[in-house]
XYZ file of C-alpha atoms in Angstrom:
688
model
C -22.950 -24.720 -67.907
C -25.389 -27.223 -69.491
C -28.341 -26.267 -67.332
C -27.856 -22.615 -68.192
C -27.850 -23.461 -71.897
C -31.122 -25.508 -71.390
C -32.736 -22.720 -69.401
C -31.674 -20.031 -71.925
C -33.456 -22.018 -74.593
C -36.658 -22.354 -72.658
C -39.729 -20.061 -72.860
C -42.708 -20.422 -70.504
C -45.448 -18.487 -72.259
C -49.182 -18.371 -72.436
C -51.925 -17.150 -74.772
C -54.591 -14.795 -73.414
C -57.368 -12.808 -75.131
C -61.005 -11.972 -75.273
C -63.289 -14.851 -76.171
C -63.188 -15.887 -79.868
C -60.052 -13.834 -80.662
C -58.291 -16.994 -81.765
C -56.106 -18.259 -78.880
C -56.828 -21.941 -79.353
C -56.586 -21.771 -83.130
C -53.229 -19.992 -82.801
C -52.016 -22.694 -80.430
C -53.049 -25.364 -82.878
C -51.025 -23.741 -85.674
C -47.957 -23.485 -83.409
C -48.227 -27.159 -82.534
C -48.475 -28.065 -86.251
C -45.624 -25.886 -87.509
C -43.395 -26.910 -84.606
C -44.016 -30.619 -85.463
C -45.843 -31.467 -82.260
C -49.009 -32.618 -84.083
C -49.392 -33.668 -87.761
C -52.940 -32.459 -88.277
C -54.465 -29.157 -87.222
C -57.619 -29.436 -85.185
C -60.335 -26.759 -85.539
C -62.341 -25.254 -82.683
C -65.524 -25.097 -84.726
C -65.194 -28.832 -85.552
C -64.751 -29.705 -81.888
C -61.402 -31.402 -82.474
C -58.941 -28.817 -81.265
C -56.091 -30.453 -79.356
C -56.195 -27.973 -76.423
C -60.013 -27.992 -76.043
C -60.388 -31.556 -74.861
C -63.316 -31.341 -72.374
C -66.760 -32.305 -73.728
C -68.150 -28.928 -72.628
C -65.377 -27.180 -74.653
C -65.982 -29.249 -77.718
C -69.732 -28.649 -77.644
C -69.586 -24.901 -76.954
C -66.521 -24.090 -79.059
C -64.880 -22.201 -76.171
C -61.951 -22.847 -73.788
C -63.097 -23.515 -70.222
C -59.926 -24.782 -68.608
C -56.352 -23.779 -69.229
C -54.361 -26.522 -70.973
C -50.563 -26.990 -71.047
C -48.352 -28.327 -73.790
C -44.701 -28.232 -74.922
C -43.169 -27.860 -78.344
C -39.757 -27.225 -79.950
C -38.892 -24.335 -82.342
C -35.397 -23.981 -83.799
C -33.780 -25.724 -80.845
C -35.820 -23.811 -78.296
C -38.304 -25.456 -75.866
C -41.551 -23.530 -75.562
C -43.935 -24.472 -72.680
C -47.418 -23.118 -73.612
C -50.560 -22.579 -71.534
C -53.709 -21.871 -73.598
C -56.114 -19.944 -71.337
C -59.917 -19.297 -71.623
C -61.238 -15.973 -72.890
C -64.629 -15.970 -71.217
C -64.825 -13.795 -68.143
C -66.526 -16.549 -66.118
C -63.316 -18.494 -66.249
C -60.928 -15.698 -65.561
C -59.406 -17.587 -62.660
C -57.753 -19.813 -65.229
C -55.952 -16.874 -66.698
C -55.026 -15.505 -63.230
C -53.304 -18.595 -62.046
C -51.610 -19.223 -65.388
C -50.122 -15.710 -65.548
C -48.853 -16.135 -61.983
C -46.324 -18.780 -63.121
C -45.579 -17.759 -66.729
C -42.525 -15.757 -67.824
C -44.200 -14.157 -70.841
C -47.603 -13.980 -72.570
C -48.876 -13.415 -76.091
C -52.054 -11.352 -75.960
C -54.160 -11.882 -79.092
C -56.401 -9.217 -80.441
C -59.038 -9.497 -83.069
C -58.308 -7.258 -86.058
C -62.013 -6.474 -86.292
C -63.017 -6.215 -82.601
C -59.805 -4.536 -81.388
C -59.395 -4.138 -77.656
C -62.353 -6.020 -76.306
C -63.580 -6.228 -72.715
C -61.667 -9.377 -71.669
C -58.600 -7.993 -73.494
C -58.631 -5.264 -70.865
C -59.046 -7.792 -68.101
C -56.220 -10.053 -69.127
C -54.033 -6.975 -69.724
C -54.617 -5.901 -66.113
C -53.862 -9.391 -64.939
C -50.505 -9.481 -66.831
C -49.704 -6.014 -65.448
C -50.499 -7.324 -61.905
C -47.787 -10.002 -62.128
C -45.444 -7.820 -64.254
C -45.466 -10.361 -67.136
C -43.750 -9.247 -70.341
C -46.113 -9.234 -73.388
C -46.201 -9.659 -77.096
C -49.318 -8.573 -79.017
C -50.618 -10.505 -82.036
C -53.350 -8.832 -84.143
C -55.228 -11.895 -85.485
C -57.898 -12.353 -88.169
C -56.345 -9.826 -90.611
C -58.321 -11.601 -93.385
C -61.675 -10.778 -91.830
C -64.024 -8.087 -93.266
C -63.484 -4.879 -91.290
C -59.923 -5.804 -90.154
C -57.803 -2.726 -89.240
C -54.327 -3.243 -87.919
C -53.737 0.453 -87.323
C -57.003 0.914 -85.438
C -56.116 -1.941 -83.089
C -52.632 -0.372 -82.515
C -54.232 3.011 -81.652
C -56.706 1.285 -79.222
C -53.921 -0.569 -77.439
C -52.196 2.744 -76.796
C -55.348 4.626 -75.738
C -57.348 2.058 -73.820
C -54.562 -0.053 -72.379
C -52.007 2.593 -71.965
C -49.493 0.251 -73.652
C -46.248 1.260 -75.241
C -47.362 -0.694 -78.262
C -44.876 -0.552 -81.175
C -45.456 -2.342 -84.540
C -42.597 -4.590 -85.578
C -44.648 -5.881 -88.564
C -47.043 -4.346 -91.047
C -49.718 -6.306 -92.976
C -49.553 -6.514 -96.761
C -53.161 -6.038 -97.708
C -56.264 -6.363 -95.500
C -59.469 -8.341 -95.386
C -59.633 -10.820 -98.233
C -56.549 -9.248 -99.814
C -54.360 -9.922 -96.819
C -51.366 -11.946 -98.162
C -48.251 -11.163 -96.158
C -46.265 -9.096 -93.709
C -43.379 -6.650 -93.719
C -40.760 -7.121 -91.070
C -39.771 -3.564 -89.996
C -36.687 -4.701 -88.184
C -35.209 -6.803 -90.970
C -36.808 -4.576 -93.640
C -38.033 -7.632 -95.520
C -41.422 -8.665 -96.813
C -42.890 -12.112 -96.628
C -45.754 -13.598 -98.581
C -47.786 -16.568 -97.311
C -48.726 -19.596 -99.314
C -52.172 -21.211 -99.076
C -50.436 -24.543 -98.815
C -50.059 -25.623 -95.201
C -46.775 -27.491 -95.874
C -45.075 -24.459 -97.231
C -43.698 -21.560 -95.219
C -43.696 -17.909 -96.211
C -41.441 -16.847 -99.051
C -39.559 -13.576 -99.326
C -40.741 -10.935 -101.734
C -39.932 -7.245 -102.429
C -41.639 -4.698 -100.280
C -44.641 -3.477 -102.317
C -43.916 -0.116 -103.959
C -47.079 1.448 -102.598
C -46.145 0.500 -99.041
C -42.628 1.829 -98.978
C -43.501 5.288 -97.613
C -45.634 3.781 -94.874
C -42.927 1.231 -94.011
C -40.360 3.988 -93.804
C -42.581 5.994 -91.457
C -43.250 3.060 -89.097
C -39.678 1.955 -89.078
C -38.582 5.439 -88.065
C -41.175 5.414 -85.312
C -39.783 2.038 -84.148
C -36.178 3.316 -84.194
C -37.142 6.460 -82.210
C -38.969 4.341 -79.638
C -35.919 2.069 -79.273
C -33.541 5.087 -79.139
C -35.499 6.396 -76.117
C -34.717 3.173 -74.343
C -31.154 2.395 -75.547
C -28.577 5.347 -75.325
C -26.337 3.622 -77.905
C -29.142 3.580 -80.454
C -29.993 7.204 -79.598
C -26.405 8.213 -80.416
C -26.590 6.327 -83.726
C -29.998 7.946 -84.536
C -28.743 11.492 -83.978
C -25.561 10.697 -86.010
C -27.825 9.675 -88.866
C -26.704 5.999 -88.741
C -29.146 3.133 -89.230
C -29.029 0.560 -86.422
C -28.445 -3.048 -87.324
C -31.253 -5.655 -87.051
C -29.338 -7.396 -84.205
C -29.032 -4.121 -82.266
C -32.760 -3.475 -82.720
C -33.802 -7.023 -81.703
C -31.489 -6.880 -78.673
C -33.128 -3.587 -77.550
C -36.602 -4.869 -78.282
C -35.882 -7.962 -76.181
C -34.513 -6.052 -73.236
C -37.382 -3.458 -73.317
C -40.022 -6.220 -73.652
C -38.622 -8.185 -70.661
C -38.546 -4.904 -68.650
C -42.253 -4.300 -69.651
C -41.273 -1.016 -71.260
C -42.421 -2.069 -74.723
C -45.016 -4.308 -76.362
C -43.984 -5.472 -79.813
C -47.017 -5.927 -82.041
C -47.322 -8.609 -84.714
C -50.090 -9.496 -87.180
C -51.441 -12.419 -89.150
C -54.333 -14.793 -89.580
C -54.020 -17.986 -87.571
C -57.011 -19.701 -89.211
C -55.473 -19.113 -92.688
C -52.075 -20.216 -91.385
C -50.493 -16.763 -91.915
C -48.012 -15.335 -89.435
C -47.565 -18.200 -87.076
C -43.934 -18.948 -87.886
C -43.021 -15.241 -87.521
C -44.819 -15.249 -84.156
C -42.777 -18.210 -82.991
C -39.561 -16.388 -83.999
C -40.716 -13.375 -82.086
C -41.485 -15.436 -78.932
C -37.995 -16.815 -78.991
C -36.434 -13.443 -79.717
C -38.417 -11.188 -77.393
C -39.872 -13.088 -74.485
C -37.718 -13.980 -71.424
C -36.198 -17.311 -70.476
C -36.291 -18.344 -66.790
C -32.808 -16.837 -66.528
C -34.043 -13.396 -67.599
C -36.589 -12.899 -64.870
C -35.654 -11.918 -61.287
C -35.256 -14.656 -58.625
C -38.508 -15.569 -57.057
C -39.110 -14.079 -53.587
C -40.806 -15.655 -50.619
C -40.673 -15.770 -46.832
C -39.562 -18.436 -44.310
C -42.639 -19.967 -42.786
C -41.255 -19.828 -39.265
C -39.223 -16.604 -39.127
C -41.055 -14.525 -41.752
C -37.704 -13.471 -43.143
C -37.611 -12.699 -46.929
C -35.759 -15.244 -48.991
C -34.927 -15.676 -52.705
C -34.652 -18.689 -54.986
C -32.631 -18.280 -58.189
C -33.293 -20.558 -61.261
C -30.398 -22.894 -60.405
C -30.578 -26.668 -59.916
C -28.002 -26.300 -57.043
C -30.437 -24.153 -55.057
C -32.953 -25.697 -52.690
C -36.115 -26.990 -54.358
C -39.012 -24.502 -54.606
C -42.103 -24.775 -56.701
C -45.633 -23.319 -56.793
C -48.767 -25.379 -57.209
C -50.870 -23.313 -59.527
C -53.622 -25.708 -60.484
C -55.189 -28.871 -59.154
C -57.213 -31.228 -61.382
C -58.777 -34.657 -61.100
C -57.827 -36.868 -64.050
C -60.130 -39.819 -64.768
C -57.109 -42.026 -65.529
C -54.431 -40.744 -63.151
C -56.455 -39.299 -60.289
C -55.490 -36.193 -58.351
C -52.822 -34.234 -60.293
C -51.147 -30.971 -59.363
C -49.700 -28.621 -61.920
C -46.503 -27.056 -60.547
C -43.962 -24.451 -61.774
C -40.448 -25.285 -60.526
C -38.445 -22.109 -59.742
C -35.266 -23.568 -58.306
C -33.632 -26.851 -57.342
C -34.577 -30.281 -58.678
C -37.020 -33.028 -57.677
C -37.307 -36.644 -58.776
C -40.043 -39.196 -58.748
C -40.105 -40.697 -55.238
C -38.704 -37.584 -53.488
C -40.475 -36.194 -50.447
C -41.254 -32.451 -50.489
C -42.588 -30.036 -47.913
C -45.847 -28.244 -48.391
C -44.620 -25.039 -46.796
C -48.080 -23.629 -46.313
C -49.561 -26.547 -44.373
C -46.328 -28.070 -42.951
C -47.187 -31.484 -44.394
C -44.678 -33.767 -46.092
C -45.770 -35.394 -49.368
C -44.213 -37.755 -51.820
C -44.039 -37.231 -55.557
C -45.274 -40.523 -57.016
C -45.140 -39.599 -60.755
C -44.141 -36.587 -62.883
C -45.924 -35.909 -66.108
C -45.297 -33.487 -68.946
C -48.742 -32.596 -70.168
C -49.931 -32.212 -73.747
C -53.518 -31.048 -73.170
C -55.105 -34.211 -71.713
C -52.273 -36.552 -72.908
C -49.259 -37.305 -70.665
C -45.557 -38.086 -70.996
C -43.785 -39.688 -68.031
C -40.541 -37.941 -66.900
C -38.238 -38.713 -64.013
C -37.005 -35.282 -62.909
C -37.929 -31.610 -62.961
C -35.706 -28.566 -62.628
C -35.862 -24.740 -62.739
C -38.268 -23.430 -65.369
C -40.228 -26.631 -65.784
C -44.049 -26.589 -65.783
C -45.302 -30.145 -65.167
C -48.008 -32.157 -63.460
C -47.219 -34.165 -60.324
C -49.167 -37.202 -58.923
C -49.288 -37.934 -55.228
C -49.618 -34.410 -53.812
C -53.148 -35.107 -52.517
C -52.942 -32.588 -49.700
C -51.780 -29.739 -51.891
C -54.128 -27.040 -52.990
C -53.941 -24.195 -55.477
C -51.444 -21.627 -54.423
C -49.372 -23.864 -52.038
C -45.637 -23.727 -52.068
C -43.571 -26.984 -52.333
C -40.075 -26.777 -50.913
C -37.109 -28.883 -49.962
C -37.591 -30.493 -46.493
C -34.545 -28.663 -45.077
C -35.198 -25.338 -46.795
C -38.812 -24.181 -46.388
C -40.100 -21.146 -48.206
C -43.578 -19.702 -48.818
C -44.058 -17.977 -52.136
C -46.702 -15.266 -52.620
C -50.095 -16.863 -52.785
C -52.575 -16.108 -55.614
C -55.666 -14.042 -54.752
C -58.811 -15.082 -56.595
C -61.839 -13.004 -57.135
C -64.957 -13.623 -54.981
C -67.977 -15.325 -56.665
C -70.441 -12.880 -58.129
C -73.478 -15.051 -58.460
C -75.189 -17.656 -56.223
C -77.972 -20.114 -56.939
C -79.781 -22.822 -55.194
C -78.784 -26.375 -56.070
C -81.017 -29.259 -55.071
C -80.494 -32.983 -55.806
C -83.227 -34.545 -57.900
C -83.254 -37.748 -55.842
C -82.253 -39.161 -52.466
C -79.309 -40.971 -54.110
C -78.029 -37.717 -55.629
C -78.241 -36.008 -52.228
C -75.487 -38.212 -50.803
C -73.162 -37.724 -53.763
C -73.747 -33.952 -54.365
C -71.528 -32.600 -51.570
C -68.622 -34.929 -52.345
C -68.793 -34.090 -56.058
C -68.852 -30.306 -55.550
C -66.028 -30.566 -53.021
C -63.877 -32.251 -55.704
C -64.759 -29.586 -58.277
C -64.135 -26.820 -55.737
C -60.633 -28.313 -55.198
C -59.992 -27.658 -58.901
C -61.755 -24.309 -59.042
C -61.074 -21.797 -56.184
C -63.975 -19.613 -57.357
C -66.523 -22.322 -56.848
C -68.239 -22.368 -53.471
C -70.920 -24.563 -51.829
C -72.514 -23.621 -48.547
C -75.696 -24.248 -46.657
C -77.701 -21.208 -45.658
C -78.293 -21.665 -41.964
C -81.532 -19.699 -42.129
C -83.156 -20.952 -45.206
C -81.621 -24.425 -45.197
C -80.859 -24.179 -48.898
C -77.636 -25.347 -50.540
C -76.088 -22.481 -52.368
C -73.600 -22.881 -55.205
C -71.622 -19.768 -56.057
C -69.450 -19.002 -59.019
C -68.240 -16.318 -61.437
C -71.288 -16.250 -63.687
C -74.236 -18.128 -65.161
C -72.124 -19.927 -67.740
C -69.691 -20.999 -65.013
C -72.495 -22.497 -62.962
C -74.064 -24.014 -66.082
C -70.796 -25.849 -66.835
C -70.486 -26.975 -63.218
C -73.976 -28.466 -63.230
C -73.157 -30.167 -66.562
C -69.962 -31.663 -65.127
C -71.792 -32.893 -62.066
C -74.083 -34.854 -64.377
C -71.427 -36.221 -66.735
C -68.452 -36.815 -64.508
C -70.106 -37.642 -61.189
C -73.552 -38.838 -62.325
C -75.271 -36.308 -59.931
C -78.480 -34.724 -61.188
C -79.248 -31.292 -59.739
C -81.883 -28.596 -60.111
C -80.517 -25.038 -60.036
C -82.634 -22.155 -59.004
C -82.583 -18.630 -57.512
C -81.792 -18.527 -53.771
C -83.915 -16.829 -51.170
C -82.724 -13.685 -49.486
C -82.137 -14.047 -45.731
C -84.288 -11.328 -44.379
C -84.342 -10.341 -40.686
C -86.975 -8.741 -38.354
C -86.511 -6.098 -35.630
C -88.591 -3.643 -33.575
C -88.660 0.140 -33.901
C -89.697 1.157 -30.414
C -89.249 -0.016 -26.791
C -92.075 -2.149 -25.518
C -93.058 -4.529 -22.777
C -94.539 -8.056 -22.842
C -95.728 -10.819 -20.611
C -95.936 -14.538 -21.018
C -97.924 -16.806 -18.707
C -97.956 -20.536 -19.291
C -100.467 -22.406 -17.119
C -101.529 -25.895 -17.718
C -103.480 -28.283 -15.450
C -103.725 -31.927 -16.347
C -105.208 -33.472 -13.232
C -101.902 -34.259 -11.606
C -98.883 -31.963 -11.405
C -99.481 -28.998 -13.727
C -97.220 -26.523 -15.501
C -96.658 -22.943 -14.433
C -94.314 -20.231 -15.743
C -94.706 -16.485 -15.783
C -92.216 -14.023 -17.329
C -92.251 -10.242 -17.819
C -89.739 -8.478 -20.029
C -88.864 -5.337 -21.840
C -87.525 -4.969 -25.336
C -85.507 -2.123 -26.779
C -84.246 -1.621 -30.339
C -80.385 -1.578 -30.594
C -77.813 -1.664 -33.433
C -79.129 -4.224 -35.865
C -75.654 -5.807 -36.245
C -76.046 -7.247 -32.730
C -78.511 -10.132 -32.606
C -79.412 -9.948 -28.920
C -78.387 -8.148 -25.785
C -79.660 -9.967 -22.710
C -80.112 -8.853 -19.132
C -81.886 -10.578 -16.232
C -83.146 -8.012 -13.735
C -85.716 -10.259 -12.057
C -85.592 -11.031 -8.358
C -85.202 -14.408 -6.673
C -88.714 -14.412 -5.313
C -90.085 -13.843 -8.868
C -88.152 -16.311 -10.995
C -85.973 -18.865 -9.132
C -82.283 -19.089 -10.306
C -82.721 -22.631 -11.555
C -85.267 -21.533 -14.127
C -83.492 -18.437 -15.454
C -81.451 -20.416 -18.020
C -84.682 -21.849 -19.390
C -86.203 -18.362 -19.723
C -83.212 -17.156 -21.804
C -83.333 -20.416 -23.890
C -87.086 -19.771 -24.656
C -86.373 -16.175 -25.638
C -83.549 -17.152 -27.987
C -85.584 -19.913 -29.566
C -88.453 -17.442 -30.156
C -86.051 -15.066 -31.840
C -85.506 -17.671 -34.568
C -88.886 -16.785 -36.068
C -90.196 -13.205 -35.747
C -93.831 -12.324 -35.703
C -94.078 -10.647 -39.129
C -93.000 -13.282 -41.633
C -91.154 -15.869 -39.577
C -87.617 -14.452 -40.303
C -85.100 -14.356 -37.497
C -85.222 -11.371 -35.065
C -82.160 -9.256 -34.572
C -81.211 -5.922 -33.021
C -83.023 -6.190 -29.696
C -82.061 -5.685 -26.052
C -84.101 -7.858 -23.776
C -84.347 -7.214 -20.099
C -86.315 -9.777 -17.956
C -88.030 -7.548 -15.378
C -89.934 -10.064 -13.289
C -92.497 -12.861 -13.177
C -93.828 -15.464 -10.764
C -93.610 -19.225 -10.026
C -95.466 -22.003 -8.350
C -93.659 -24.136 -5.814
C -95.116 -27.331 -7.230
C -96.149 -26.808 -10.822
C -93.198 -24.646 -12.112
C -90.582 -26.371 -14.343
C -87.833 -25.666 -16.886
C -90.240 -26.373 -19.702
C -92.916 -24.033 -18.353
C -90.502 -21.084 -17.965
C -88.966 -21.794 -21.416
C -92.382 -21.603 -22.937
C -93.310 -18.537 -20.933
C -90.091 -16.714 -21.918
C -90.877 -17.343 -25.648
C -94.480 -16.168 -25.165
C -93.338 -13.019 -23.380
C -90.850 -12.204 -26.262
C -93.472 -12.623 -28.924
C -96.000 -10.527 -27.001
C -93.512 -7.632 -26.618
C -92.190 -8.044 -30.232
C -95.613 -7.754 -31.741
C -96.203 -4.525 -29.778
C -92.821 -3.034 -30.780
C -93.842 -2.017 -34.342
C -91.785 -4.761 -36.043
C -90.252 -4.234 -39.349
C -88.488 -6.359 -41.965
C -84.797 -5.821 -42.573
C -83.018 -6.755 -45.774
C -79.276 -7.288 -46.393
C -77.690 -4.269 -48.054
C -74.431 -4.583 -49.917
C -71.544 -2.199 -50.364
C -70.832 -2.394 -54.043
C -68.292 -0.915 -56.480
C -69.037 -0.696 -60.214
C -66.242 0.252 -62.651
C -67.610 1.258 -66.044
C -66.362 3.093 -69.117
C -67.668 6.637 -69.080
C -69.760 6.104 -72.235
C -71.982 3.643 -70.377
C -72.093 5.628 -67.103
C -75.669 6.928 -67.572
C -77.146 3.616 -68.460
C -75.473 1.910 -65.552
C -76.629 4.534 -63.085
C -80.187 4.355 -64.426
C -80.217 0.597 -63.998
C -78.815 0.875 -60.443
C -81.636 3.348 -59.643
C -84.243 0.766 -60.619
C -82.573 -1.632 -58.199
C -83.014 0.817 -55.299
C -79.304 1.586 -55.136
C -78.015 4.626 -53.311
C -74.985 6.194 -54.965
C -72.361 7.113 -52.328
C -69.565 8.422 -54.479
C -68.461 8.662 -58.112
C -64.825 9.078 -59.058
C -62.726 8.919 -62.192
C -60.491 5.820 -62.667
C -57.690 5.045 -65.038
C -58.399 5.964 -68.593
C -62.013 6.930 -69.265
C -63.455 4.711 -66.497
C -65.841 5.763 -63.673
C -65.945 4.101 -60.339
C -69.300 4.111 -58.587
C -69.499 3.407 -54.844
C -73.025 2.468 -53.749
C -75.268 0.695 -51.318
C -77.838 -1.635 -52.807
C -80.209 -4.350 -51.480
C -78.976 -7.853 -52.138
C -82.444 -8.999 -53.285
C -82.118 -6.690 -56.335
C -78.592 -7.880 -57.375
C -79.341 -11.423 -58.490
C -78.401 -11.709 -62.133
C -76.699 -8.285 -62.112
C -73.484 -9.694 -63.504
C -75.262 -10.638 -66.721
C -77.260 -7.368 -66.821
C -74.065 -5.273 -66.362
C -72.291 -7.118 -69.192
C -75.278 -6.556 -71.440
C -75.432 -2.849 -70.641
C -71.708 -2.235 -71.203
C -70.786 -4.872 -73.844
C -68.978 -6.738 -71.078
C -66.594 -3.820 -70.360
C -67.764 -2.985 -66.794
C -66.996 -4.974 -63.700
C -68.415 -4.954 -60.157
C -67.726 -6.371 -56.738
C -69.805 -6.307 -53.519
C -69.673 -7.350 -49.908
C -72.141 -7.320 -47.000
C -72.590 -3.874 -45.454
C -75.619 -3.742 -43.132
C -79.252 -4.606 -42.667
C -81.765 -1.847 -43.466
C -85.543 -1.620 -43.180
C -87.486 -2.845 -46.202
C -89.706 -0.138 -47.751
C -93.386 -0.445 -46.673
C -94.647 -1.541 -50.140
C -91.948 -4.148 -50.476
C -92.644 -5.392 -46.945
C -96.328 -5.820 -47.708
C -95.469 -7.836 -50.756
C -93.061 -10.049 -48.901
C -95.427 -10.694 -45.981
C -98.217 -11.409 -48.507
């Protein structure tokens, strides 16, 4: 069938790697050699096709994932170029969710770097088949075999070389194809492809050893090849490629290639490997979801005759088009003008336009089908992770789970005009970026902006200025401390005021007891009717709750108290709601001061995962932050997982400090745990 032929010739792939491993440069070469562009842009010149944002051009890094499409030998390759910086890891996460395969690029000098490990885990999470490309083979210190060893050791990958480099560093000039048993030499002329040469004499023994290892690895997977191997027969190239493809798609094998994208060496061979080894939409299992009403599990196969089902994996605001939604179609078809169901919200939306994206350039199309990755205009109520389905066949696909922000800062508008625009601007940016949060601290009144790191927030502030003309100052937030008492106590409040006419009179007695600090207030009224009339008791409680908003130590909210109103007195003429409200507050403050008040600080439950070689440095640093180690256990590989409790006040900037201590290889997460008393010396400092 025609649609099957088209799908079989489609590859939805991405490039992922540590920062500066060469993803964008590799994508530029692919676009050039596939005829998509006629001039190769360079990252360091700020004119790379896929790095189109001003912040990307200035910093020389990828910040947002960019999509494009090219053709190679009759095959359509949809490409997503992802960021390498850990602050923008959400872009990798949502791209891998919808891709069928990924090329993970490693620097031949740096090897398996911190973010290499992160993207590898993300690919494993979504079971995405992988190719590995060892880039920068022309750099001083390049070592293909060392990278291969690191992949096996640190990533636990079944990494098998299908190519070997001819020469290294400045002498790198070609590759040996271990499957075809051919050698290719690269030309320095961009317009010329590689030309075949004899396998260098001094490499033949090494090539024979690596080819035997490749054949043995494939024989373990394919029984037919195993029989041939034991019979002493050499498998054909087609048999080997077929086994490599099936093993790669099943995530049993990772073929490893090599080259130098910047020097235009190895790109064409990589394109051949993408077509040969990575899956088409027909090679991956049908997507699984649930019916939104019944909860029954359902599947959608990549067939245009199936009901329409697509996943919105990214939302962006285009200055020319407006709100656009990137979607991956898994089944069925949709045309411009069609109405679709947002199965998550139940809303119906209309597709106004369909665009095939090439970075920030657009190509209008009329229809999408299985395997397509496009941008849709008109889905204004759709957010990242929503499922779009046919109106009569709803299905909800698995949503993406994004990491929680790890750093928060105060953001304040510089002017009154900026104040009105700030909330709306950040709301639009948060629609694009699920890891960006804006909230107002109810106790400090500060606006907090939260993200994945300092660079992330720096880019957000820059975008606020450039795209929305909003100027903001960013600073460190205050910690929301609390106050409580350490012993039971009694207090009395008497408010008497005579003004010549009717006066004011209220008199309240109460008892305070410390309770679990997670409870703000337990309240009991044990007074009698002849002490405090019923009509004034609500005012007494209101005055106590208001007084709890500012404790007697440093003005922080009071928590963890049980308040029992024990009695009081009233005046038949002068008593009023206001008088008893004031008297209740006075009684609370009197008792609170006598209860040995103490400051409480938020303590976080945190988990730090670090390679064992940095364990001592990480623990020493945590000790200086007043952390209490709860448990240490061994994780996968050589990693250690540290469970701890640590004051929030000492964790600002920890993401940056941890990366510095561990060369970016450690990660951490934390969540609120409890409020604990501040040590006396810290308390004196805070109170001043």
